[in-house]
C-alpha cells in the first residue's frame, strides 16, 4: 500500500478515532472513579442494619450476595492490622523536592540517606486490596470539608505526608500558622475548598508541657479537653487523633484540680500510677467532648493507633535503627507496650461508638480506628535515624550522633496511613452507616528519644 492511500484511510477514520479517544479518555476515568467509589454500585441496596455494620471489626469491606427476593449486602471485614509488606515498583507519589511541606528532620533523601529501597513497599492486608493513594479521589470526597489532625509529632508526620500526597495534584495555600515550631497550621486547597489543619496537643487533654526553664515533668488535667484544639471543634468535619509517645514522659496527673498520681516522678511525693490508665482517660475525655459537642452535627473521628519506635541500641550511636528492609511476616509481633497502647486506643474508640449508638441525639457521626500499629512495627527501615540532620557522616562516622527511630521519612511508610485513611472514608461513602471502626499515630523530638531509649523501649 502506497503512502497516499494510507493517509486517505487515516483521514477517513480520523473522526471515529477522535470519538473513540474522547470516549476512552472521558468515560474511562469516570467509570474508574465510579467503580472506586461504588465497587458494587450497580447493585445498590440499603444495608438492613446500618448501625450494626462496624460493631466489632474496625474496618469493613462491602460485598454482596444474591438472596431470594433481592440483593442483600454482606459485610466482609478488611482488617488492616493483618497483612504484610510486599515489594512494589511504583514508588512514592512525591519526593523531598516536589513537596515543600516536609519537616527538615524527616526529609531523609535530601539529608543524604543513601539507600532508597525503603520507598518500594506496599502494605498488603490479608483480606483485601489496599489501593495506591489517589489524591483526586481524596480531594473529591472531602470537598468543602475541614480535616483537623490533633496530637503530637506523629500527627504532624501523618499530616505532612497527606499534604505532600495531595500536593501532587493540587497546590495548597498555607492560610494559618502560629505557635513555635509550626505547631498550629492550616492549608486551603482552593480546587476543592478543602482545609486541612494541624493542632499541637500531645495529650489531647489540657496539659502543661515540661520545659527547660519550668518544671521537669508534664502536668495533665485528665478531665479537661485541651482548648487549643477543642475551641475549634465546631468548625471541624473530621478529627484525626494521634497521640502516644508523650505519655511515657515524667508527669503529674490531675483530676478535678487535685493530684491523682504521677509517672516517673521520684522526688515528688505522689503515687506512681503509670501511664496506661491515663492514656485511656485522655481518650475518654476527648471522645466524650467530640460526641457531646458534635455528635448531633455529623463530625467524623479517626483514631490513629500507636506507632512503635525501633531503637536497637543507644539512641545516640550511629546504628540506632540500621535496618534497610521491613521485617518479614512472623518475624515480629505486636507485644508489650506497643500492644497495650494500641489496645487502649481501639477499646476507647469502640466504647465511644457504643455511646453514640445509645444516644438519641447522635446522628451521622462516624468513628474509626486507623489501625497502623502492626504495619508500623514491621518497618524498622522507614525512620530518619541519623538523617534527621543533613549529611551526618560528611566528616566521617562520628562516635555519637542523634537518631530518630520514631518518626518516619517522607516519603515513607507513613504514606500508607493515609492510603488506609482514604479507604476508610471511601467505604463510608459506599456504605453510609452511622458508625465506623478506628486507627492511630504519634510523635517526638530528639530530647524525648533519650528517655524512651533509656527505658528500654
Ligand atoms: C521529584 O519529583 C518531581 C516532580 O514529580 C520530579 O520532576 C523530580 O525529578 C523529582 N526529583 C527527584 C530527585 O526524584
Ligand atoms: C477554609 O478556610 C477558608 C479561609 O479561612 C475559608 O474561607 C473556607 O470557608 C474554609 N473552608 C472550609 C470547608 O472550612
Ligand atoms: C508525703 O505525703 C504523705 C501523705 O500525703 C505525707 O504524710 C508526708 O508528710 C509527705 N512527705 C513529704 C516529704 O512531703
Coordinates of C-alpha atoms and ligand atoms in Angstrom, one line a residue:
X1 CA 0.0 0.0 0.0
X2 CA 1.3 3.4 -1.0
X3 CA 1.8 6.2 1.4
X4 CA -1.0 8.3 -0.1
X5 CA -3.7 5.6 0.4
X6 CA -2.6 5.1 4.0
X7 CA -3.1 8.7 4.6
X8 CA -6.5 8.9 3.0
X9 CA -7.6 5.9 5.0
X10 CA -6.3 7.8 8.1
X11 CA -8.3 10.8 7.0
X12 CA -11.5 8.8 6.8
X13 CA -11.1 7.1 10.1
X14 CA -9.8 10.2 12.0
X15 CA -13.3 11.3 13.2
X16 CA -14.0 7.9 14.6
X17 CA -10.7 7.6 16.2
X18 CA -11.2 11.0 17.7
X19 CA -14.6 10.0 19.0
X20 CA -13.2 6.8 20.4
X21 CA -10.4 8.6 22.1
X22 CA -12.8 11.1 23.6
X23 CA -14.9 8.2 24.8
X24 CA -12.0 6.4 26.3
X25 CA -10.4 9.5 27.9
X26 CA -13.6 10.8 29.3
X27 CA -15.7 7.8 30.2
X28 CA -12.9 5.5 31.3
X29 CA -11.7 7.7 34.2
X30 CA -15.3 8.3 35.2
X31 CA -16.0 4.6 35.2
X32 CA -12.9 4.1 37.3
X33 CA -13.9 6.7 39.7
X34 CA -17.3 5.3 39.9
X35 CA -16.0 1.7 40.5
X36 CA -13.6 3.0 43.1
X37 CA -16.4 4.8 45.0
X38 CA -19.1 2.2 44.4
X39 CA -17.4 -1.2 43.7
X40 CA -20.8 -2.8 43.7
X41 CA -22.7 0.3 42.8
X42 CA -24.8 -1.4 40.2
X43 CA -26.4 -3.5 42.9
X44 CA -27.2 -0.6 45.2
X45 CA -29.3 -1.7 48.2
X46 CA -29.6 -0.4 51.6
X47 CA -27.9 -2.3 54.4
X48 CA -30.7 -3.6 56.6
X49 CA -28.8 -2.8 59.8
X50 CA -26.9 0.3 59.1
X51 CA -26.0 0.9 62.7
X52 CA -24.5 -2.5 63.3
X53 CA -22.2 -2.6 60.3
X54 CA -19.0 -1.9 62.1
X55 CA -19.7 -3.2 65.5
X56 CA -16.6 -5.4 66.1
X57 CA -14.3 -5.1 63.2
X58 CA -12.7 -1.7 62.8
X59 CA -12.8 -1.6 59.0
X60 CA -15.4 -3.2 56.9
X61 CA -15.4 -4.0 53.2
X62 CA -18.7 -4.4 51.4
X63 CA -19.6 -7.2 49.1
X64 CA -22.9 -8.6 48.1
X65 CA -24.7 -11.9 47.8
X66 CA -27.8 -12.6 45.9
X67 CA -30.6 -13.8 48.1
X68 CA -34.1 -14.8 47.1
X69 CA -36.1 -11.7 46.7
X70 CA -33.3 -9.3 46.1
X71 CA -29.7 -8.2 46.8
X72 CA -28.6 -8.0 50.3
X73 CA -25.2 -6.6 51.3
X74 CA -23.0 -8.9 53.2
X75 CA -20.2 -7.3 55.1
X76 CA -16.7 -8.8 54.7
X77 CA -14.3 -7.2 57.1
X78 CA -10.9 -6.0 56.0
X79 CA -8.7 -6.0 59.0
X80 CA -5.7 -3.7 58.1
X81 CA -3.8 -5.0 61.2
X82 CA -3.2 -8.3 59.4
X83 CA -1.1 -8.2 56.4
X84 CA 2.4 -8.0 55.1
X85 CA 4.7 -5.6 53.3
X86 CA 5.3 -6.6 49.7
X87 CA 7.7 -5.2 47.2
X88 CA 6.2 -2.5 44.9
X89 CA 7.9 -1.0 41.9
X90 CA 5.6 2.0 41.8
X91 CA 7.4 4.1 44.5
X92 CA 6.1 7.3 46.1
X93 CA 3.8 9.9 44.6
X94 CA 6.1 12.7 45.7
X95 CA 9.7 13.4 46.7
X96 CA 11.7 15.7 49.0
X97 CA 12.0 18.3 46.3
X98 CA 8.5 18.2 44.9
X99 CA 6.9 18.8 48.2
X100 CA 7.9 21.8 50.3
X101 CA 6.0 20.9 53.4
X102 CA 8.3 18.2 54.7
X103 CA 9.9 18.9 58.0
X104 CA 13.7 19.0 57.6
X105 CA 14.3 16.2 60.0
X106 CA 12.1 13.8 58.0
X107 CA 13.4 14.7 54.5
X108 CA 15.7 11.8 54.5
X109 CA 16.8 11.7 50.9
X110 CA 17.7 15.4 51.0
X111 CA 19.7 14.8 54.1
X112 CA 21.8 12.3 52.3
X113 CA 20.2 9.0 53.2
X114 CA 21.9 6.8 50.6
X115 CA 19.6 3.8 50.3
X116 CA 16.2 4.1 48.6
X117 CA 14.9 0.5 48.9
X118 CA 12.6 1.5 51.7
X119 CA 10.5 3.5 49.3
X120 CA 9.4 0.5 47.3
X121 CA 7.0 -1.4 49.5
X122 CA 3.3 -1.5 49.9
X123 CA 1.1 -2.9 52.6
X124 CA -1.0 -5.9 51.6
X125 CA -3.8 -6.7 54.1
X126 CA -4.8 -10.4 54.1
X127 CA -8.4 -9.8 53.4
X128 CA -8.5 -7.0 50.9
X129 CA -6.6 -4.9 48.5
X130 CA -5.3 -1.5 49.6
X131 CA -5.3 0.7 46.5
X132 CA -2.5 3.2 45.9
X133 CA -3.3 6.7 47.3
X134 CA -5.4 8.6 44.8
X135 CA -5.2 12.3 45.6
X136 CA -8.0 13.3 43.2
X137 CA -10.4 10.9 44.9
X138 CA -9.4 12.1 48.4
X139 CA -10.0 15.7 47.3
X140 CA -13.4 15.0 45.8
X141 CA -14.5 13.0 48.8
X142 CA -13.5 15.8 51.2
X143 CA -14.7 18.7 49.1
X144 CA -15.9 21.6 51.3
X145 CA -14.6 19.9 54.5
X146 CA -12.2 20.8 57.3
X147 CA -10.0 17.9 58.4
X148 CA -8.2 18.5 61.6
X149 CA -5.2 16.5 62.8
X150 CA -4.7 16.7 66.5
X151 CA -1.9 15.3 68.5
X152 CA 1.8 15.1 68.8
X153 CA 4.6 15.0 66.2
X154 CA 3.3 11.7 64.8
X155 CA 0.0 13.5 64.0
X156 CA 2.2 16.1 62.3
X157 CA 4.2 13.5 60.4
X158 CA 0.9 11.9 59.1
X159 CA -0.5 15.4 58.2
X160 CA 2.7 16.3 56.3
X161 CA 2.5 13.1 54.4
X162 CA -1.1 13.8 53.4
X163 CA -0.3 17.4 52.3
X164 CA 2.5 16.1 50.1
X165 CA 0.3 13.3 48.6
X166 CA -2.4 15.8 47.8
X167 CA 0.1 18.4 46.5
X168 CA 1.0 16.1 43.7
X169 CA -2.3 17.1 42.0
X170 CA -3.5 20.3 43.7
X171 CA -1.5 23.1 45.3
X172 CA -2.4 24.1 48.9
X173 CA -2.2 27.6 50.3
X174 CA -0.9 28.0 53.8
X175 CA -3.7 30.1 55.4
X176 CA -2.7 30.0 59.1
X177 CA 0.4 29.5 61.1
X178 CA 1.0 30.1 64.8
X179 CA 3.0 28.7 67.7
X180 CA 6.7 28.0 67.8
X181 CA 8.0 25.2 65.5
X182 CA 4.8 25.4 63.3
X183 CA 2.7 23.8 65.9
X184 CA -0.6 25.1 64.5
X185 CA -1.1 25.4 60.8
X186 CA -3.9 25.3 58.2
X187 CA -3.8 24.7 54.5
X188 CA -6.5 25.5 52.0
X189 CA -6.9 23.6 48.7
X190 CA -8.8 26.1 46.5
X191 CA -9.5 23.5 43.9
X192 CA -11.9 21.7 46.3
X193 CA -12.4 24.1 49.2
X194 CA -10.8 21.6 51.4
X195 CA -9.0 22.8 54.6
X196 CA -6.5 20.6 56.5
X197 CA -5.1 21.7 59.8
X198 CA -2.7 20.5 62.5
X199 CA -3.2 21.3 66.1
X200 CA -0.4 20.5 68.6
X201 CA -1.8 18.7 71.6
X202 CA 0.4 15.8 72.7
X203 CA -2.1 14.7 75.4
X204 CA -5.4 15.7 73.8
X205 CA -6.5 16.8 77.3
X206 CA -5.3 20.0 78.9
X207 CA -1.6 19.8 79.6
X208 CA 1.3 21.9 80.6
X209 CA 4.4 20.6 78.9
X210 CA 7.7 20.4 80.8
X211 CA 10.2 23.0 79.8
X212 CA 13.9 23.7 80.3
X213 CA 13.0 26.7 82.4
X214 CA 10.0 25.4 84.3
X215 CA 9.3 22.1 85.9
X216 CA 10.9 18.9 84.5
X217 CA 7.6 16.9 84.3
X218 CA 4.4 17.4 82.4
X219 CA 1.1 18.2 84.1
X220 CA -2.0 16.6 82.7
X221 CA -5.6 17.5 83.6
X222 CA -7.3 14.3 82.6
X223 CA -10.9 15.5 82.8
X224 CA -10.5 18.7 80.7
X225 CA -10.1 18.6 77.0
X226 CA -7.3 20.8 75.6
X227 CA -8.9 24.0 74.4
X228 CA -6.0 24.7 71.9
X229 CA -7.9 22.5 69.5
X230 CA -11.2 21.9 71.1
X231 CA -12.1 25.6 70.8
X232 CA -12.4 24.9 67.0
X233 CA -14.5 21.7 67.4
X234 CA -17.5 23.5 65.8
X235 CA -15.5 24.2 62.6
X236 CA -14.2 20.6 62.1
X237 CA -15.7 18.0 59.8
X238 CA -13.2 15.3 60.5
X239 CA -11.0 14.9 63.5
X240 CA -7.8 12.7 63.3
X241 CA -6.3 12.0 66.7
X242 CA -2.8 10.7 67.0
X243 CA -1.0 10.6 70.4
X244 CA 1.1 8.3 72.4
X245 CA 4.8 8.8 73.0
X246 CA 4.4 11.9 75.2
X247 CA 2.6 9.8 77.7
X248 CA 5.8 8.0 78.5
X249 CA 7.4 11.1 80.0
X250 CA 7.5 12.1 83.6
X251 CA 4.2 13.6 84.6
X252 CA 1.8 14.6 87.4
X253 CA -1.8 13.8 86.8
X254 CA -4.8 15.9 87.9
X255 CA -8.5 15.3 88.1
X256 CA -10.9 18.0 89.4
X257 CA -7.8 20.0 90.1
X258 CA -6.3 17.6 92.6
X259 CA -3.3 15.2 92.0
X260 CA -4.4 11.6 91.4
X261 CA -0.9 10.3 90.9
X262 CA 2.2 10.6 88.8
X263 CA 4.6 8.8 86.5
X264 CA 8.4 8.5 86.6
X265 CA 8.3 11.1 89.3
X266 CA 10.9 10.2 92.0
X267 CA 11.4 13.2 94.2
X268 CA 7.8 14.2 94.1
X269 CA 5.6 12.9 96.9
X270 CA 2.9 11.4 94.7
X271 CA 1.9 7.8 93.9
X272 CA 3.3 6.3 90.7
X273 CA 0.3 5.1 88.6
X274 CA 1.9 4.5 85.3
X275 CA 0.5 5.9 82.1
X276 CA -1.8 3.3 80.6
X277 CA -4.9 4.4 82.6
X278 CA -4.0 8.0 82.0
X279 CA -3.8 7.4 78.2
X280 CA -7.2 5.7 78.4
X281 CA -8.7 8.6 80.3
X282 CA -7.3 11.2 77.9
X283 CA -9.1 9.4 75.0
X284 CA -12.3 9.0 77.0
X285 CA -12.4 12.7 77.8
X286 CA -11.6 13.7 74.2
X287 CA -14.1 11.3 72.6
X288 CA -16.8 12.4 75.0
X289 CA -16.2 16.0 74.2
X290 CA -16.4 15.2 70.5
X291 CA -19.6 13.3 70.9
X292 CA -21.3 15.8 73.2
X293 CA -20.4 18.8 71.0
X294 CA -20.5 17.4 67.5
X295 CA -22.5 14.1 67.8
X296 CA -25.6 15.9 66.5
X297 CA -23.9 17.5 63.6
X298 CA -22.1 14.7 61.9
X299 CA -18.4 15.2 62.6
X300 CA -16.3 12.1 61.9
X301 CA -13.5 10.9 64.2
X302 CA -10.4 8.8 63.3
X303 CA -8.0 7.5 66.0
X304 CA -4.6 6.5 64.6
X305 CA -3.2 3.7 66.7
X306 CA 0.2 3.7 68.4
X307 CA 3.2 3.7 66.2
X308 CA 6.2 1.7 67.7
X309 CA 9.7 3.0 67.7
X310 CA 12.7 0.9 66.6
X311 CA 15.8 1.7 68.6
X312 CA 18.2 -1.2 68.6
X313 CA 20.9 0.2 70.7
X314 CA 21.8 3.6 72.2
X315 CA 19.8 6.4 70.7
X316 CA 23.0 8.4 70.1
X317 CA 25.0 5.7 68.4
X318 CA 25.3 5.6 64.7
X319 CA 23.4 2.3 64.2
X320 CA 20.3 3.0 66.3
X321 CA 17.9 1.9 63.7
X322 CA 20.1 0.5 60.9
X323 CA 17.7 -1.9 59.1
X324 CA 17.2 -1.4 55.4
X325 CA 14.2 -3.7 54.9
X326 CA 10.9 -4.4 56.6
X327 CA 10.6 -7.3 58.9
X328 CA 9.3 -10.5 57.3
X329 CA 5.9 -11.9 58.1
X330 CA 6.1 -13.6 61.5
X331 CA 9.5 -12.1 62.4
X332 CA 8.0 -9.6 64.8
X333 CA 4.7 -9.5 66.7
X334 CA 3.0 -6.6 68.3
X335 CA 3.6 -7.0 72.1
X336 CA 4.3 -5.3 75.3
X337 CA 3.8 -1.5 75.5
X338 CA 3.0 -1.3 71.7
X339 CA 0.2 -3.8 72.1
X340 CA -1.1 -2.2 75.2
X341 CA -1.2 1.4 73.7
X342 CA -2.8 0.1 70.6
X343 CA -5.4 -1.8 72.6
X344 CA -6.3 1.2 74.7
X345 CA -6.9 3.4 71.6
X346 CA -9.1 0.8 69.9
X347 CA -11.0 0.0 73.1
X348 CA -11.8 3.6 73.9
X349 CA -12.9 4.2 70.3
X350 CA -15.2 1.2 70.4
X351 CA -16.6 2.4 73.8
X352 CA -17.3 5.8 72.1
X353 CA -19.1 4.0 69.2
X354 CA -21.2 2.2 71.8
X355 CA -22.1 5.5 73.4
X356 CA -23.1 7.1 70.0
X357 CA -25.4 4.1 69.4
X358 CA -27.2 4.6 72.7
X359 CA -27.7 8.4 72.3
X360 CA -30.7 9.5 70.5
X361 CA -29.3 12.9 69.6
X362 CA -26.2 11.4 67.9
X363 CA -26.7 11.1 64.2
X364 CA -24.3 10.7 61.4
X365 CA -21.1 10.7 63.5
X366 CA -18.7 8.0 62.3
X367 CA -15.8 6.8 64.4
X368 CA -13.0 4.6 63.1
X369 CA -9.6 3.3 64.4
X370 CA -6.8 3.6 61.9
X371 CA -5.0 0.5 63.0
X372 CA -1.5 1.1 61.9
X373 CA 0.4 -0.4 64.8
X374 CA 1.3 -3.7 63.1
X375 CA 2.3 -2.2 59.8
X376 CA 4.4 0.4 61.6
X377 CA 6.1 -2.2 63.7
X378 CA 7.1 -4.1 60.6
X379 CA 9.0 -1.1 59.2
X380 CA 12.3 -0.6 61.1
X381 CA 13.7 0.7 57.9
X382 CA 11.5 3.7 57.5
X383 CA 12.9 6.1 60.1
X384 CA 15.3 9.0 59.6
X385 CA 17.8 7.6 62.0
X386 CA 20.9 9.8 61.8
X387 CA 19.5 11.6 58.7
X388 CA 17.3 13.7 61.0
X389 CA 20.3 16.0 60.4
X390 CA 21.8 16.8 57.0
X391 CA 24.7 14.6 55.9
X392 CA 25.6 13.4 59.4
X393 CA 28.6 11.5 58.1
X394 CA 30.1 14.2 55.9
X395 CA 33.1 14.3 58.2
X396 CA 33.4 10.6 58.7
X397 CA 31.5 8.3 61.0
X398 CA 31.1 10.0 64.3
X399 CA 31.2 8.4 67.7
X400 CA 27.9 10.0 68.7
X401 CA 25.0 11.1 66.6
X402 CA 21.4 11.7 67.4
X403 CA 19.0 9.3 65.8
X404 CA 15.3 9.5 65.1
X405 CA 13.9 6.0 65.2
X406 CA 10.4 7.2 66.0
X407 CA 9.2 9.4 63.2
X408 CA 9.0 8.4 59.5
X409 CA 10.9 9.6 56.5
X410 CA 8.8 11.5 53.9
X411 CA 8.1 10.0 51.6
X412 CA 8.0 6.7 53.5
X413 CA 5.9 4.1 55.3
X414 CA 3.6 6.7 56.9
X415 CA 2.1 7.5 53.4
X416 CA 0.3 4.1 53.9
X417 CA -1.5 5.5 56.9
X418 CA -3.2 7.9 54.5
X419 CA -3.9 5.2 52.0
X420 CA -5.9 3.5 54.7
X421 CA -7.5 6.7 55.8
X422 CA -8.7 7.2 52.2
X423 CA -10.1 3.7 52.1
X424 CA -12.0 4.3 55.4
X425 CA -13.5 7.4 54.0
X426 CA -14.4 5.8 50.7
X427 CA -16.1 2.9 52.5
X428 CA -18.1 5.4 54.5
X429 CA -19.4 6.8 51.2
X430 CA -20.2 3.5 49.7
X431 CA -21.9 2.5 52.8
X432 CA -23.2 5.4 54.8
X433 CA -23.7 3.7 58.1
X434 CA -23.8 5.6 61.3
X435 CA -20.6 4.5 62.8
X436 CA -17.3 3.0 61.8
X437 CA -14.2 1.5 63.3
X438 CA -10.6 3.0 64.1
X439 CA -6.7 3.9 63.5
X440 CA -3.7 5.9 65.5
X441 CA -0.3 7.6 65.3
X442 CA 2.4 9.5 67.2
X443 CA 5.4 11.8 67.7
X444 CA 8.5 13.2 69.4
X445 CA 11.7 15.3 69.5
X446 CA 15.2 14.0 70.0
X447 CA 15.2 15.0 73.6
X448 CA 12.4 12.6 74.2
X449 CA 14.1 9.8 72.4
X450 CA 16.8 9.7 75.1
X451 CA 14.1 8.9 77.6
X452 CA 12.3 6.4 75.5
X453 CA 15.5 4.6 74.9
X454 CA 16.7 4.7 78.5
X455 CA 13.6 2.8 79.5
X456 CA 14.3 0.0 77.1
X457 CA 11.7 1.0 74.5
Ligands
LIG1 C1 10.8 14.9 42.3 O1 9.5 15.0 41.7 C2 9.5 15.9 40.6 C3 8.0 16.0 40.2 O2 7.4 14.8 40.1 C4 10.4 15.5 39.5 O3 10.4 16.4 38.4 C5 11.8 15.4 40.1 O4 12.7 14.9 39.1 C6 11.9 14.5 41.3 N1 13.2 14.6 41.9 C7 13.9 13.6 42.3 C8 15.2 13.9 43.0 O5 13.5 12.5 42.2
LIG2 C1 -11.3 27.1 54.6 O1 -10.7 28.3 55.1 C2 -11.0 29.4 54.3 C3 -10.1 30.5 54.8 O2 -10.2 30.7 56.2 C4 -12.5 29.7 54.5 O3 -12.8 30.8 53.7 C5 -13.3 28.5 54.0 O4 -14.7 28.7 54.2 C6 -12.8 27.2 54.7 N1 -13.5 26.1 54.1 C7 -13.9 25.1 54.9 C8 -14.6 24.0 54.1 O5 -13.9 25.1 56.1
LIG3 C1 4.2 12.8 101.5 O1 2.8 12.6 101.6 C2 2.4 12.0 102.8 C3 0.9 11.6 102.6 O2 0.2 12.7 102.0 C4 2.7 12.9 104.0 O3 2.3 12.2 105.2 C5 4.2 13.1 104.0 O4 4.4 14.1 105.0 C6 4.6 13.7 102.7 N1 6.1 13.8 102.7 C7 6.7 14.9 102.3 C8 8.2 14.8 102.3 O5 6.2 15.9 101.9

